[in-house]
Amino acid sequence: WNSAIYTSIPINLYSTAIVTNDFLSNSKTWNTTDPSIKKLESEAPGFQRLDSAECIERYINPLGTGLNVVVVTNTPTNEKTKHDNTSLIASFNSPGSGIHWSTAQSWICDAYPEVRTSFCSMQFMNQFSNNWTVGDKKGTYNASVDYCLSAGAQLPDERCGLLFSPIVMGLVCILNLVKCVCIWYTAYRDLGSALVTIGDAISYFLRNPDSSTKGLCLSSKADFGHQQWGRKHGIWNPPKRIFWYQAASLRRWMTTLVPWGIILLIAGFALRSGLHSYRNQNIPVDFRSLFTQELGGVYPYALTSNHLEIKESEVKSFIFSTFFANLFQLLGSFLYLLYNNLLTCLLVAREWSRYAHNRKTLRVSSPRGIQRSSYFLSLPYCYAVPLTMASGLLHWLISQAIFPVQTRGFDQNGNRLSQYDGSRIGYSPMGIILCMLLLGVMFVSLVITGLRQFTAGSESMPLVSTCSAAISAACHAPPGDDHAYLLPVQWGEIPNADNVITDAGHCCFTTAADVRLPVPGRSYE
């Protein structure tokens, strides 16, 4: 959707003529068939005169607003010029095409071999502002500039556009319609006994005890992972330390951290490629120089290679640029889902562990009576709000790190030249750096969260995480406690009717007032 309505940058097509020093007195007509150059010949005597430094400053920016220009050199007319004693040495239109606007100013630097393969910038030309030479890459001509005659400049923002793409908006509407249908189907269909939260699972198994897990009240997810279903008596040997990361399986951790690391490597490779391109164009890559660049700003030296552009059709080029840039938004959403999934698993175990110390109602997706409702953002707010903010910030930074650049062509009179429209893909090294920093902070935060510890020792309860069999084993309430799922419950050992501790005890979720923590070294069933 962020590309359905977008801005465009105006590209000004201007004509340039390189002439000899007798341009104003030479009456011989220029030998050219280009109507724009012929018109330039007749209008140039009334243009504004600029010295070399002023001329370079006006035309060095490819996104500049300079109009037609005649560059007057100190070279005299002679019969050896290909224009037969006319004052015209060379002529051309800039830019040559819509997607090559970033090199529209290259004619200013073409006489200098050391900058032909890099970016023609004001920083480079400052040293030649009072001794400027123009030429072409083939060495056909080289001439020292005396002054320029410029038709002037347009106002910087006069032709900027706010555009609308029916194709992208139509696709957005279709996808949002599909999303709405899925939301409606999920919200209004009969979910039956769907186990969405840990409270749903406890409520379900308290109402429907599973006979296959009876007598396994101290079983953890690890026990069922080892297929220990037949052990009906267990000695309570509480672990000395239980880390949060143990709540999720190794596979789940790898499913989250490996893609996270791969995408960090991809971002690092993109940053390396971008900085390598900067160095090749003699653009400073120190942190201060990168920091001073506008985040998400369009710079002619910060564009992807032409190999990533589609040149046959402007519509295809725009669609490709839009989808390529937004591909990284898709990766950001993918990372968020993996992150949320793993964090949810850890917090489910955290909520479970608290039932050993606090009596509270169950948090369920469809509450009844005094049951608590599930969290609005599926996670406790102290985790959900920072994660949502970090995800939003990540998507914004991605949009500032790589983005489509849409340009629209105009002639000298402000008339549209659609053949000079172009779509490119821009990037911002600082945006990529900030994306990597945020991804790194989120990565480290998740690891630190996994290194937190649950209450351990004699005050702990078995770690079940999202293992339904282990949850079921803890939900065999004593007789007469049929409505425990609707009331505040606590997990622990239940004494018998005479409040006497027998040889084999039983632990479960219950509303009993005298529930107590299990005793280490004792057998339970």
Short mmCIF file of C-alpha atoms in Angstrom, two decimals:
data_model
loop_
_atom_site.label_atom_id
_atom_site.label_comp_id
_atom_site.label_asym_id
_atom_site.label_seq_id
_atom_site.Cartn_x
_atom_site.Cartn_y
_atom_site.Cartn_z
CA TRP A 1 0.00 0.00 0.00
CA ASN A 2 2.89 2.41 0.61
CA SER A 3 3.53 2.46 -3.15
CA ALA A 4 -0.06 3.01 -4.24
CA ILE A 5 0.31 6.74 -3.63
CA TYR A 6 3.81 7.98 -4.22
CA THR A 7 5.84 11.04 -5.12
CA SER A 8 7.82 11.63 -8.28
CA ILE A 9 10.96 13.64 -8.91
CA PRO A 10 11.04 15.94 -11.95
CA ILE A 11 13.83 15.37 -14.45
CA ASN A 12 14.54 18.38 -16.62
CA LEU A 13 15.62 17.63 -20.19
CA TYR A 14 18.00 20.32 -21.37
CA SER A 15 20.16 20.85 -24.43
CA THR A 16 23.88 21.58 -24.29
CA ALA A 17 26.10 23.04 -26.97
CA ILE A 18 29.90 23.27 -26.74
CA VAL A 19 31.04 26.18 -28.93
CA THR A 20 34.15 28.07 -29.93
CA ASN A 21 35.14 31.49 -28.63
CA ASP A 22 33.78 33.32 -31.69
CA PHE A 23 30.28 31.96 -31.16
CA LEU A 24 28.66 35.40 -30.99
CA SER A 25 30.43 36.70 -34.09
CA ASN A 26 30.43 33.57 -36.26
CA SER A 27 27.50 33.88 -38.63
CA LYS A 28 27.75 30.39 -40.10
CA THR A 29 24.71 28.29 -39.10
CA TRP A 30 25.33 25.21 -37.00
CA ASN A 31 25.33 22.02 -39.03
CA THR A 32 22.79 19.97 -37.04
CA THR A 33 19.37 18.44 -37.62
CA ASP A 34 18.31 18.46 -33.96
CA PRO A 35 15.55 21.09 -33.66
CA SER A 36 16.31 21.71 -29.99
CA ILE A 37 19.95 22.55 -30.82
CA LYS A 38 18.90 24.79 -33.72
CA LYS A 39 16.56 26.63 -31.35
CA LEU A 40 19.38 26.92 -28.82
CA GLU A 41 21.58 28.61 -31.44
CA SER A 42 19.07 31.37 -32.01
CA GLU A 43 18.16 31.95 -28.35
CA ALA A 44 21.58 31.69 -26.73
CA PRO A 45 22.71 35.33 -27.22
CA GLY A 46 20.00 36.43 -24.78
CA PHE A 47 20.88 33.89 -22.09
CA GLN A 48 22.35 34.67 -18.67
CA ARG A 49 26.14 34.69 -18.56
CA LEU A 50 27.79 32.50 -15.90
CA ASP A 51 31.44 32.05 -15.12
CA SER A 52 32.87 28.51 -14.91
CA ALA A 53 32.25 28.04 -11.19
CA GLU A 54 28.63 29.26 -11.43
CA CYS A 55 27.98 27.06 -14.47
CA ILE A 56 29.33 23.94 -12.77
CA GLU A 57 27.29 24.63 -9.65
CA ARG A 58 24.06 25.00 -11.65
CA TYR A 59 24.42 21.83 -13.75
CA ILE A 60 26.43 19.43 -11.55
CA ASN A 61 23.34 18.04 -9.80
CA PRO A 62 21.45 15.50 -11.98
CA LEU A 63 18.31 16.44 -10.08
CA GLY A 64 18.99 20.12 -10.65
CA THR A 65 16.75 22.54 -12.48
CA GLY A 66 19.16 24.09 -14.99
CA LEU A 67 17.74 24.87 -18.44
CA ASN A 68 19.46 24.94 -21.85
CA VAL A 69 23.10 25.96 -21.80
CA VAL A 70 25.80 26.98 -24.25
CA VAL A 71 29.36 26.34 -23.03
CA VAL A 72 31.73 28.83 -24.64
CA THR A 73 35.33 27.63 -24.83
CA ASN A 74 38.51 29.52 -25.67
CA THR A 75 39.03 27.30 -28.73
CA PRO A 76 38.99 29.21 -32.06
CA THR A 77 37.03 28.02 -35.06
CA ASN A 78 39.08 26.09 -37.61
CA GLU A 79 38.49 23.91 -40.64
CA LYS A 80 39.45 20.75 -38.78
CA THR A 81 36.25 20.73 -36.74
CA LYS A 82 33.62 18.32 -37.98
CA HIS A 83 31.14 21.15 -38.22
CA ASP A 84 32.89 22.90 -41.11
CA ASN A 85 33.98 26.20 -39.60
CA THR A 86 30.82 26.71 -37.59
CA SER A 87 31.21 27.60 -33.93
CA LEU A 88 29.60 24.33 -32.80
CA ILE A 89 32.06 21.78 -31.41
CA ALA A 90 29.57 19.30 -29.89
CA SER A 91 25.94 19.12 -28.86
CA PHE A 92 23.73 16.71 -26.92
CA ASN A 93 20.63 16.43 -24.76
CA SER A 94 20.78 15.51 -21.08
CA PRO A 95 19.78 13.03 -19.80
CA GLY A 96 20.07 10.53 -22.62
CA SER A 97 17.12 8.44 -21.34
CA GLY A 98 14.76 8.21 -18.40
CA ILE A 99 16.68 5.70 -16.31
CA HIS A 100 20.05 7.34 -16.97
CA TRP A 101 19.17 10.65 -15.31
CA SER A 102 21.76 9.99 -12.58
CA THR A 103 24.57 10.59 -15.10
CA ALA A 104 23.04 13.63 -16.83
CA GLN A 105 25.88 15.81 -15.52
CA SER A 106 28.71 13.53 -16.66
CA TRP A 107 29.55 15.85 -19.58
CA ILE A 108 30.99 18.26 -17.02
CA CYS A 109 33.67 15.75 -15.99
CA ASP A 110 34.24 13.71 -19.16
CA ALA A 111 37.52 15.49 -19.94
CA TYR A 112 39.08 14.08 -16.75
CA PRO A 113 40.02 10.38 -17.06
CA GLU A 114 40.31 9.92 -13.29
CA VAL A 115 36.57 10.51 -12.78
CA ARG A 116 35.11 8.80 -15.87
CA THR A 117 34.37 5.59 -13.94
CA SER A 118 33.21 7.38 -10.78
CA PHE A 119 30.60 9.94 -9.86
CA CYS A 120 30.89 13.44 -11.24
CA SER A 121 30.36 15.55 -8.15
CA MET A 122 30.87 19.12 -6.97
CA GLN A 123 33.46 17.83 -4.54
CA PHE A 124 35.60 16.64 -7.46
CA MET A 125 34.99 19.67 -9.69
CA ASN A 126 35.80 22.26 -7.01
CA GLN A 127 39.47 21.92 -7.88
CA PHE A 128 38.75 22.80 -11.52
CA SER A 129 36.12 25.50 -11.03
CA ASN A 130 38.51 28.22 -12.33
CA ASN A 131 40.24 26.01 -14.89
CA TRP A 132 37.49 23.87 -16.33
CA THR A 133 37.99 21.73 -19.42
CA VAL A 134 35.20 19.99 -21.32
CA GLY A 135 35.65 16.99 -23.59
CA ASP A 136 34.25 13.59 -24.43
CA LYS A 137 35.33 10.14 -23.28
CA LYS A 138 36.65 9.29 -26.76
CA GLY A 139 38.99 12.26 -26.77
CA THR A 140 37.36 13.76 -29.87
CA TYR A 141 37.68 17.24 -28.39
CA ASN A 142 39.09 18.92 -25.30
CA ALA A 143 38.56 22.61 -24.71
CA SER A 144 39.07 25.00 -21.84
CA VAL A 145 35.85 26.76 -20.78
CA ASP A 146 35.67 30.53 -20.85
CA TYR A 147 32.08 31.06 -19.69
CA CYS A 148 28.52 29.71 -20.10
CA LEU A 149 25.28 31.12 -21.42
CA SER A 150 22.38 29.65 -19.44
CA ALA A 151 18.65 29.87 -20.10
CA GLY A 152 18.13 29.95 -16.32
CA ALA A 153 16.69 27.47 -13.84
CA GLN A 154 13.29 26.22 -12.77
CA LEU A 155 12.03 26.47 -9.20
CA PRO A 156 13.21 23.31 -7.33
CA ASP A 157 9.75 21.95 -6.40
CA GLU A 158 7.77 23.35 -9.31
CA ARG A 159 7.19 20.02 -11.05
CA CYS A 160 7.20 17.49 -8.20
CA GLY A 161 4.26 15.14 -8.37
CA LEU A 162 1.98 13.17 -6.05
CA LEU A 163 0.88 10.16 -8.10
CA PHE A 164 -1.56 7.28 -7.79
CA SER A 165 -1.10 3.75 -9.15
CA PRO A 166 -4.41 2.00 -9.92
CA ILE A 167 -2.59 -1.31 -10.45
CA VAL A 168 -0.95 -1.29 -7.02
CA MET A 169 -4.07 0.03 -5.28
CA GLY A 170 -6.20 -2.64 -6.98
CA LEU A 171 -3.83 -5.35 -5.78
CA VAL A 172 -3.85 -3.88 -2.26
CA CYS A 173 -7.66 -3.86 -2.23
CA ILE A 174 -7.85 -7.49 -3.39
CA LEU A 175 -5.36 -8.66 -0.77
CA ASN A 176 -7.12 -6.69 1.99
CA LEU A 177 -10.43 -8.21 0.92
CA VAL A 178 -8.91 -11.69 1.23
CA LYS A 179 -7.56 -10.72 4.64
CA CYS A 180 -10.98 -9.44 5.80
CA VAL A 181 -12.66 -12.65 4.66
CA CYS A 182 -10.10 -14.71 6.61
CA ILE A 183 -10.60 -12.55 9.72
CA TRP A 184 -14.37 -12.82 9.45
CA TYR A 185 -14.20 -16.59 8.94
CA THR A 186 -11.92 -17.00 11.96
CA ALA A 187 -13.97 -14.69 14.18
CA TYR A 188 -17.45 -16.04 13.41
CA ARG A 189 -16.98 -19.70 12.63
CA ASP A 190 -17.59 -22.23 15.40
CA LEU A 191 -14.14 -22.77 16.89
CA GLY A 192 -15.46 -25.42 19.22
CA SER A 193 -12.71 -26.29 21.71
CA ALA A 194 -9.88 -24.45 20.01
CA LEU A 195 -6.88 -24.17 22.33
CA VAL A 196 -5.63 -20.66 21.64
CA THR A 197 -4.14 -19.77 25.04
CA ILE A 198 -2.67 -21.76 27.91
CA GLY A 199 -5.89 -20.93 29.80
CA ASP A 200 -7.95 -22.53 27.02
CA ALA A 201 -5.93 -25.73 27.35
CA ILE A 202 -6.24 -25.86 31.15
CA SER A 203 -9.97 -25.11 30.97
CA TYR A 204 -10.55 -27.81 28.35
CA PHE A 205 -8.67 -30.55 30.21
CA LEU A 206 -10.29 -29.66 33.54
CA ARG A 207 -13.66 -30.15 31.84
CA ASN A 208 -12.53 -33.19 29.85
CA PRO A 209 -9.83 -35.11 31.78
CA ASP A 210 -7.71 -37.33 29.54
CA SER A 211 -7.44 -40.86 30.97
CA SER A 212 -4.20 -41.50 29.07
CA THR A 213 -2.37 -38.90 31.19
CA LYS A 214 -3.88 -39.85 34.55
CA GLY A 215 -1.22 -40.56 37.17
CA LEU A 216 1.41 -38.47 35.33
CA CYS A 217 0.79 -35.25 37.26
CA LEU A 218 4.50 -34.28 37.51
CA SER A 219 5.33 -34.96 33.88
CA SER A 220 6.99 -32.19 31.91
CA LYS A 221 7.19 -31.63 28.17
CA ALA A 222 10.59 -33.32 28.22
CA ASP A 223 9.05 -36.51 29.67
CA PHE A 224 6.53 -36.74 26.85
CA GLY A 225 9.22 -35.81 24.38
CA HIS A 226 11.02 -38.96 25.57
CA GLN A 227 7.78 -40.96 25.22
CA GLN A 228 7.50 -41.67 28.97
CA TRP A 229 3.75 -42.34 28.98
CA GLY A 230 3.75 -45.51 31.08
CA ARG A 231 5.30 -44.09 34.25
CA LYS A 232 2.38 -43.69 36.67
CA HIS A 233 4.41 -42.74 39.73
CA GLY A 234 7.05 -40.04 39.80
CA ILE A 235 9.44 -38.76 42.42
CA TRP A 236 9.42 -34.97 42.65
CA ASN A 237 12.99 -33.87 42.09
CA PRO A 238 12.69 -30.18 41.24
CA PRO A 239 15.50 -28.79 39.08
CA LYS A 240 17.83 -26.28 40.67
CA ARG A 241 17.63 -23.96 37.66
CA ILE A 242 15.04 -23.60 34.89
CA PHE A 243 15.83 -21.15 32.10
CA TRP A 244 13.18 -19.59 29.91
CA TYR A 245 14.85 -20.86 26.76
CA GLN A 246 14.06 -24.43 27.87
CA ALA A 247 10.37 -23.73 27.24
CA ALA A 248 10.99 -23.82 23.48
CA SER A 249 12.50 -26.71 21.59
CA LEU A 250 15.86 -26.49 19.87
CA ARG A 251 14.05 -26.71 16.53
CA ARG A 252 11.91 -23.70 17.38
CA TRP A 253 14.94 -21.69 18.46
CA MET A 254 16.77 -22.60 15.26
CA THR A 255 13.71 -21.83 13.15
CA THR A 256 13.79 -18.30 14.56
CA LEU A 257 17.47 -17.51 15.01
CA VAL A 258 18.81 -19.03 11.77
CA PRO A 259 16.55 -16.94 9.46
CA TRP A 260 17.29 -13.94 11.66
CA GLY A 261 21.02 -14.49 11.20
CA ILE A 262 20.63 -15.10 7.45
CA ILE A 263 18.73 -11.85 6.97
CA LEU A 264 21.36 -10.00 9.01
CA LEU A 265 23.99 -11.45 6.66
CA ILE A 266 21.94 -10.36 3.64
CA ALA A 267 21.70 -6.85 5.08
CA GLY A 268 25.44 -6.88 5.74
CA PHE A 269 26.12 -7.95 2.16
CA ALA A 270 23.83 -5.18 0.86
CA LEU A 271 25.66 -2.64 3.03
CA ARG A 272 29.04 -3.88 1.83
CA SER A 273 27.91 -3.64 -1.80
CA GLY A 274 26.53 -0.16 -1.26
CA LEU A 275 29.71 1.10 0.39
CA HIS A 276 31.79 -0.54 -2.34
CA SER A 277 29.75 1.38 -4.92
CA TYR A 278 30.32 4.57 -2.94
CA ARG A 279 34.08 4.02 -2.94
CA ASN A 280 34.12 3.31 -6.67
CA GLN A 281 32.41 6.64 -7.21
CA ASN A 282 34.76 8.48 -4.82
CA ILE A 283 31.92 9.16 -2.36
CA PRO A 284 33.09 9.39 1.29
CA VAL A 285 32.03 6.38 3.39
CA ASP A 286 33.08 7.53 6.86
CA PHE A 287 30.33 7.49 9.47
CA ARG A 288 30.05 11.28 9.67
CA SER A 289 29.53 11.60 5.91
CA LEU A 290 26.93 8.81 5.88
CA PHE A 291 25.17 10.29 8.92
CA THR A 292 24.78 13.69 7.26
CA GLN A 293 22.89 12.15 4.33
CA GLU A 294 19.13 12.34 4.58
CA LEU A 295 17.66 9.02 5.67
CA GLY A 296 15.76 7.68 2.68
CA GLY A 297 16.98 10.58 0.54
CA VAL A 298 17.42 10.17 -3.22
CA TYR A 299 21.03 10.55 -4.33
CA PRO A 300 22.17 9.87 -7.89
CA TYR A 301 25.13 7.83 -6.66
CA ALA A 302 22.94 5.67 -4.37
CA LEU A 303 21.02 3.69 -6.97
CA THR A 304 21.13 0.00 -7.77
CA SER A 305 22.81 -1.27 -10.90
CA ASN A 306 21.03 -0.86 -14.23
CA HIS A 307 20.95 -4.66 -14.41
CA LEU A 308 18.10 -4.51 -11.88
CA GLU A 309 16.03 -2.23 -14.08
CA ILE A 310 13.42 -3.16 -16.71
CA LYS A 311 13.84 -0.87 -19.69
CA GLU A 312 11.14 -2.05 -22.10
CA SER A 313 8.13 -0.56 -20.32
CA GLU A 314 7.74 2.19 -17.77
CA VAL A 315 4.79 0.38 -16.15
CA LYS A 316 6.78 -2.85 -15.86
CA SER A 317 9.74 -0.91 -14.51
CA PHE A 318 7.59 0.77 -11.86
CA ILE A 319 5.94 -2.51 -10.81
CA PHE A 320 9.31 -4.27 -10.63
CA SER A 321 10.91 -1.49 -8.58
CA THR A 322 7.94 -1.41 -6.22
CA PHE A 323 7.85 -5.17 -5.67
CA PHE A 324 11.62 -5.46 -5.32
CA ALA A 325 11.76 -2.73 -2.66
CA ASN A 326 8.77 -4.18 -0.79
CA LEU A 327 10.21 -7.70 -0.84
CA PHE A 328 12.26 -6.65 2.19
CA GLN A 329 9.08 -5.55 3.95
CA LEU A 330 7.84 -9.13 3.50
CA LEU A 331 11.04 -10.42 5.10
CA GLY A 332 10.48 -8.03 8.01
CA SER A 333 6.96 -9.40 8.53
CA PHE A 334 8.30 -12.96 8.33
CA LEU A 335 10.85 -12.20 11.07
CA TYR A 336 8.15 -10.66 13.24
CA LEU A 337 6.01 -13.81 13.01
CA LEU A 338 8.95 -16.03 13.98
CA TYR A 339 9.92 -13.70 16.82
CA ASN A 340 6.36 -13.46 18.13
CA ASN A 341 5.94 -17.24 17.93
CA LEU A 342 9.06 -17.94 19.99
CA LEU A 343 8.37 -15.19 22.52
CA THR A 344 4.81 -16.45 22.93
CA CYS A 345 6.14 -19.90 23.74
CA LEU A 346 8.41 -18.49 26.46
CA LEU A 347 5.64 -16.36 27.96
CA VAL A 348 3.20 -19.29 27.97
CA ALA A 349 5.66 -21.11 30.22
CA ARG A 350 5.97 -17.98 32.37
CA GLU A 351 2.20 -17.75 32.83
CA TRP A 352 2.05 -21.47 33.65
CA SER A 353 4.76 -21.24 36.31
CA ARG A 354 2.87 -18.52 38.20
CA TYR A 355 -0.03 -20.84 39.00
CA ALA A 356 2.19 -22.55 41.59
CA HIS A 357 2.24 -19.39 43.70
CA ASN A 358 -0.91 -17.44 42.85
CA ARG A 359 -4.56 -18.37 42.76
CA LYS A 360 -6.18 -16.77 39.74
CA THR A 361 -8.84 -17.34 37.13
CA LEU A 362 -7.87 -18.73 33.76
CA ARG A 363 -7.10 -16.36 30.87
CA VAL A 364 -9.10 -17.74 27.93
CA SER A 365 -10.03 -16.64 24.44
CA SER A 366 -13.80 -16.82 25.14
CA PRO A 367 -14.25 -15.94 28.83
CA ARG A 368 -17.23 -17.09 30.87
CA GLY A 369 -18.20 -15.71 34.24
CA ILE A 370 -15.14 -14.38 36.04
CA GLN A 371 -12.64 -15.92 33.64
CA ARG A 372 -10.11 -13.44 32.25
CA SER A 373 -9.94 -12.54 28.58
CA SER A 374 -6.81 -13.06 26.51
CA TYR A 375 -4.42 -10.19 25.82
CA PHE A 376 -5.47 -7.78 23.06
CA LEU A 377 -2.07 -8.12 21.37
CA SER A 378 -1.71 -11.84 22.27
CA LEU A 379 1.22 -11.07 24.59
CA PRO A 380 1.45 -9.26 27.95
CA TYR A 381 1.53 -5.54 27.27
CA CYS A 382 5.03 -5.10 28.71
CA TYR A 383 6.23 -7.35 25.87
CA ALA A 384 3.60 -6.69 23.18
CA VAL A 385 3.97 -2.89 23.12
CA PRO A 386 7.79 -2.81 22.71
CA LEU A 387 7.63 -5.62 20.14
CA THR A 388 4.93 -3.85 18.13
CA MET A 389 6.86 -0.58 18.28
CA ALA A 390 10.08 -2.32 17.24
CA SER A 391 8.29 -4.04 14.35
CA GLY A 392 6.78 -0.74 13.18
CA LEU A 393 10.16 0.97 13.43
CA LEU A 394 11.80 -1.86 11.50
CA HIS A 395 9.30 -1.56 8.64
CA TRP A 396 9.82 2.21 8.52
CA LEU A 397 13.61 1.81 8.48
CA ILE A 398 13.34 -0.76 5.69
CA SER A 399 11.33 1.76 3.67
CA GLN A 400 14.13 4.29 4.22
CA ALA A 401 16.90 1.78 3.44
CA ILE A 402 15.67 0.59 0.03
CA PHE A 403 12.92 2.26 -1.96
CA PRO A 404 11.62 2.87 -5.49
CA VAL A 405 12.64 6.15 -7.12
CA GLN A 406 10.15 7.42 -9.67
CA THR A 407 11.15 10.23 -12.03
CA ARG A 408 9.09 12.14 -14.62
CA GLY A 409 10.54 13.93 -17.62
CA PHE A 410 9.79 17.55 -18.58
CA ASP A 411 10.99 19.80 -21.36
CA GLN A 412 12.10 23.41 -21.03
CA ASN A 413 8.53 24.71 -21.08
CA GLY A 414 7.21 22.31 -18.44
CA ASN A 415 5.58 19.98 -20.95
CA ARG A 416 5.57 16.29 -20.03
CA LEU A 417 8.02 13.96 -21.78
CA SER A 418 6.72 10.53 -20.78
CA GLN A 419 9.49 8.81 -22.75
CA TYR A 420 11.91 10.22 -20.17
CA ASP A 421 10.00 8.78 -17.18
CA GLY A 422 11.96 6.22 -15.23
CA SER A 423 11.86 3.93 -12.20
CA ARG A 424 14.99 3.07 -10.28
CA ILE A 425 15.74 1.46 -6.93
CA GLY A 426 17.46 3.70 -4.42
CA TYR A 427 19.18 2.75 -1.20
CA SER A 428 20.54 4.41 1.92
CA PRO A 429 23.61 2.94 3.65
CA MET A 430 22.64 4.65 6.90
CA GLY A 431 19.16 3.16 6.62
CA ILE A 432 20.67 -0.30 6.18
CA ILE A 433 22.97 0.28 9.17
CA LEU A 434 20.02 1.31 11.38
CA CYS A 435 18.02 -1.75 10.21
CA MET A 436 20.93 -4.00 11.17
CA LEU A 437 21.29 -2.29 14.56
CA LEU A 438 17.59 -2.76 15.32
CA LEU A 439 17.66 -6.39 14.17
CA GLY A 440 20.73 -6.94 16.33
CA VAL A 441 19.06 -5.36 19.38
CA MET A 442 15.95 -7.50 18.90
CA PHE A 443 18.12 -10.60 18.44
CA VAL A 444 20.10 -9.91 21.63
CA SER A 445 16.92 -9.04 23.55
CA LEU A 446 15.41 -12.40 22.66
CA VAL A 447 18.54 -14.25 23.73
CA ILE A 448 18.67 -12.31 27.03
CA THR A 449 14.99 -13.08 27.61
CA GLY A 450 15.74 -16.77 27.06
CA LEU A 451 18.45 -16.62 29.72
CA ARG A 452 16.03 -15.48 32.40
CA GLN A 453 15.13 -18.10 35.01
CA PHE A 454 11.83 -19.40 36.31
CA THR A 455 11.34 -19.94 40.02
CA ALA A 456 13.25 -23.17 40.65
CA GLY A 457 13.79 -25.62 43.49
CA SER A 458 11.00 -26.67 45.82
CA GLU A 459 8.80 -23.74 44.70
CA SER A 460 8.78 -24.70 41.01
CA MET A 461 6.35 -26.70 38.90
CA PRO A 462 7.02 -28.94 35.89
CA LEU A 463 7.91 -27.08 32.70
CA VAL A 464 5.23 -27.92 30.14
CA SER A 465 5.38 -25.00 27.68
CA THR A 466 2.86 -25.78 24.90
CA CYS A 467 2.89 -29.58 25.29
CA SER A 468 -0.81 -30.53 25.46
CA ALA A 469 -0.09 -33.94 27.01
CA ALA A 470 1.87 -32.38 29.90
CA ILE A 471 -0.88 -29.77 30.39
CA SER A 472 -3.49 -32.52 30.43
CA ALA A 473 -1.52 -34.47 33.05
CA ALA A 474 -1.77 -31.51 35.44
CA CYS A 475 -5.54 -31.10 34.97
CA HIS A 476 -6.99 -34.15 36.81
CA ALA A 477 -8.91 -32.28 39.51
CA PRO A 478 -10.16 -34.10 42.64
CA PRO A 479 -13.78 -35.32 42.84
CA GLY A 480 -16.28 -32.54 43.50
CA ASP A 481 -14.14 -29.90 41.81
CA ASP A 482 -16.06 -30.07 38.54
CA HIS A 483 -16.33 -26.32 37.97
CA ALA A 484 -12.71 -25.45 38.71
CA TYR A 485 -12.22 -24.11 35.20
CA LEU A 486 -14.67 -21.25 35.93
CA LEU A 487 -13.11 -20.23 39.26
CA PRO A 488 -9.73 -19.08 40.55
CA VAL A 489 -7.38 -22.06 40.58
CA GLN A 490 -3.90 -22.91 41.78
CA TRP A 491 -1.56 -25.78 41.03
CA GLY A 492 -0.13 -27.93 43.78
CA GLU A 493 -0.51 -30.99 45.97
CA ILE A 494 -3.98 -31.84 47.29
CA PRO A 495 -4.16 -33.48 50.74
CA ASN A 496 -6.70 -36.25 51.25
CA ALA A 497 -10.00 -35.76 53.02
CA ASP A 498 -8.39 -36.03 56.48
CA ASN A 499 -5.61 -33.64 55.46
CA VAL A 500 -3.13 -36.52 55.74
CA ILE A 501 -0.22 -36.87 53.32
CA THR A 502 -0.27 -40.41 51.94
CA ASP A 503 2.55 -42.37 50.29
CA ALA A 504 1.71 -41.20 46.78
CA GLY A 505 0.31 -37.70 46.47
CA HIS A 506 -1.42 -35.97 43.61
CA CYS A 507 -0.84 -32.53 42.09
CA CYS A 508 -3.25 -30.67 39.84
CA PHE A 509 -5.09 -27.45 39.18
CA THR A 510 -7.79 -27.04 41.79
CA THR A 511 -9.94 -24.58 43.70
CA ALA A 512 -9.06 -26.32 47.01
CA ALA A 513 -8.07 -23.83 49.68
CA ASP A 514 -5.37 -26.03 51.23
CA VAL A 515 -3.38 -26.75 48.09
CA ARG A 516 0.36 -26.78 48.78
CA LEU A 517 3.61 -27.09 46.86
CA PRO A 518 4.78 -30.66 46.27
CA VAL A 519 7.43 -32.04 48.60
CA PRO A 520 10.83 -32.85 47.03
CA GLY A 521 11.66 -36.57 47.15
CA ARG A 522 8.05 -37.63 47.48
CA SER A 523 6.18 -39.85 45.01
CA TYR A 524 3.20 -38.45 43.11
CA GLU A 525 0.63 -39.91 40.76
#
